[in-house]
């Protein structure tokens, strides 16, 4: 049959569209129209608006003039794809290229700053409710804001495949995400790169797994280069597809837009209504709503022993419900042992809500089963007793004297003969071997809840934390209150852990408090409160719940407890494994001894903690993550001496990994990754009254990194604290203390406090001259820094003094480093600046000589294309201009 889109019935297309979503065979691709609407027409939400902003920024940064801006804005108005891409390429270049800080900052302050306006999120929320994987050619995070999912960009091809397959949840950014500038597909060169990039080709291959693409928010059509570029990129994937793909458009635009798509694209345009306001309702209508309550006309289960009441305040978890339902429905009549995926293990951290999720699922689907049987599975005796009790409910001819194996066989035979009208729940199971004799070999449904994620051959369903909105909604429903800032703050403090939320609500009820009261106490006594307020329908508090997991992990591997003690003092997210592996000699003896005796000790410890969901592991970047409340309880279980020992170990490993030259650009990425951990370990060190020189060293490195990022206020506070630590631990004249004084002077200079900078540099110079050889390079550094401050203070006397200091610094560097070292060129450059400020023909002539020599050194040492060579060329040209004369 030939598809003729001129004659296709819209109802047929809608049926196909709905079927592709319901069957989970669709990928929704979101365009700029959605972002424009959600932000109420923010400039950076549209592609051309972003480029206009980029043009204005180039002018504001003096990287372009008004004439250039006018010319390129006219090019944007043309709507020609090549013109738009060329303008984008020019903006990228003027901002320094994709790797430059200025380009990154521009993205952060435009698309990175976009937020959905209240009352304009209907389409975003409808997209979330569809349940299909979401992709976008936009660079912003609006979809992430509403859905709570994480961004995955096209360079992460393995993660892209996981999202499309449904193994993980995320938003696919097909043209890059704002906080990863190298992934941004914007100008001509980046589009050309995508055509040959191996990551892009891998994404194309992955797209072929998708039956149907649905384009939403592309009303601007081919004038949006992101859409046109994506079509060009994906045409290879869509070629000769047997499936239809869809593009939604206003009714009045359908005919014109359909002409943009040749037959080989297999894209059919479907109307959603007369205006953009019709898009949200249209999307919500694509998938029929799922009834939450059982059909009152259908009899309830004949046999039901679920020991937990349904929670009237249950919130969220719709994705998990869908996953459980789809998995069970797909394996209704298959053999358990031949098809292990017919048994499903719901696993996750203690207190994450596994049991309550299963209770809610069974309550919603109660009418679908004749038998719902709950088996408490942690203890062997209870497990056997609960399972055997089913026999009498089924009316089987067994008695108390009947052999246990015959009872099990009779139950299994009955269940296997009834096929799919039953479900067994093995709650809080420990391992598969305990359950294997009890599992029927065919039919029915089996759900297992467990803290242990290791269930070989069984379909895992991992339960994560609640979404922020779900957590807040639960608190408000449970406490019968309107949503406010206090509820949002408490949910965040409790890191969206269901049991912690339930426990907090119970304690608030018991005390007759409001959330603000509880928050005040929680921020002082977090661990103690996590040990109180046990919910009515749960056997333990958060603290005691995790004690069981802690002990199980330590029994599995003693080093697991040591590893958890170490990372309890770091930031909870993205802890590099290398941080620990590369600094074993700095750790307590219990770890170094284990590492010496067993080279895989860290891997074994990680496996033990992950087994009980106490940590998460990212194989992509080799990092660990731990729930914030797990850290709270771990620290709370330590005595003061243990806390001090482990926090000092954490300070040492972070300090050892934090780059010494954190201010140099190649080290920025590592410094950025370690900064949260540095801040966390230092805060804990101060809380438990640990004072050590390595704390000062770490503070100084952090200050240098913040200085390089021009965050001078933060850098100043770090240097001041570093100086305090070094003074208290090493003394006021120690060279590490002098380094802090020097760095404080540099920051004060940048902050405009030249008098303060002068004072600090004079003190640093005096202390270095006392402690070091007069020709030591650090003395030259202080001479140079003081001279630069005096030059900026201005006045003949200051300039003359600056000249003397620069000349002395130059002689030291030349003597210590040799005449052709880049630092010598830097010294020549600084002396030349001062002489030029002093003026006079003699000084200008010497300035020319100094700049020529600096240029010669830099060209020889750094190569002709180094930025410092360009600086010297510019300085020499400026001097020649000041000297005057036609030849110059």
PDB file of N, CA and C in Angstrom, residues 55-64:
ATOM      1  N   UNK A  55      24.954  38.414  19.166  1.00  0.00           N
ATOM      2  CA  UNK A  55      25.492  39.566  18.438  1.00  0.00           C
ATOM      3  C   UNK A  55      25.667  40.748  19.386  1.00  0.00           C
ATOM      4  N   UNK A  56      24.637  41.023  20.175  1.00  0.00           N
ATOM      5  CA  UNK A  56      24.712  42.143  21.125  1.00  0.00           C
ATOM      6  C   UNK A  56      25.818  41.915  22.157  1.00  0.00           C
ATOM      7  N   UNK A  57      26.005  40.680  22.577  1.00  0.00           N
ATOM      8  CA  UNK A  57      27.056  40.409  23.558  1.00  0.00           C
ATOM      9  C   UNK A  57      28.436  40.670  22.964  1.00  0.00           C
ATOM     10  N   UNK A  58      28.635  40.280  21.707  1.00  0.00           N
ATOM     11  CA  UNK A  58      29.921  40.539  21.049  1.00  0.00           C
ATOM     12  C   UNK A  58      30.207  42.040  21.012  1.00  0.00           C
ATOM     13  N   UNK A  59      29.177  42.824  20.746  1.00  0.00           N
ATOM     14  CA  UNK A  59      29.353  44.277  20.722  1.00  0.00           C
ATOM     15  C   UNK A  59      29.660  44.788  22.128  1.00  0.00           C
ATOM     16  N   UNK A  60      28.916  44.293  23.130  1.00  0.00           N
ATOM     17  CA  UNK A  60      29.117  44.749  24.496  1.00  0.00           C
ATOM     18  C   UNK A  60      30.493  44.397  25.043  1.00  0.00           C
ATOM     19  N   UNK A  61      31.065  43.290  24.567  1.00  0.00           N
ATOM     20  CA  UNK A  61      32.394  42.882  25.009  1.00  0.00           C
ATOM     21  C   UNK A  61      33.505  43.474  24.144  1.00  0.00           C
ATOM     22  N   UNK A  62      33.105  44.347  23.208  1.00  0.00           N
ATOM     23  CA  UNK A  62      34.045  44.987  22.285  1.00  0.00           C
ATOM     24  C   UNK A  62      34.770  43.979  21.396  1.00  0.00           C
ATOM     25  N   UNK A  63      34.070  42.911  21.094  1.00  0.00           N
ATOM     26  CA  UNK A  63      34.604  41.931  20.166  1.00  0.00           C
ATOM     27  C   UNK A  63      34.033  42.147  18.765  1.00  0.00           C
ATOM     28  N   UNK A  64      33.199  43.171  18.629  1.00  0.00           N
ATOM     29  CA  UNK A  64      32.610  43.511  17.342  1.00  0.00           C
ATOM     30  C   UNK A  64      32.084  44.940  17.419  1.00  0.00           C
TER      31      UNK A  64
END
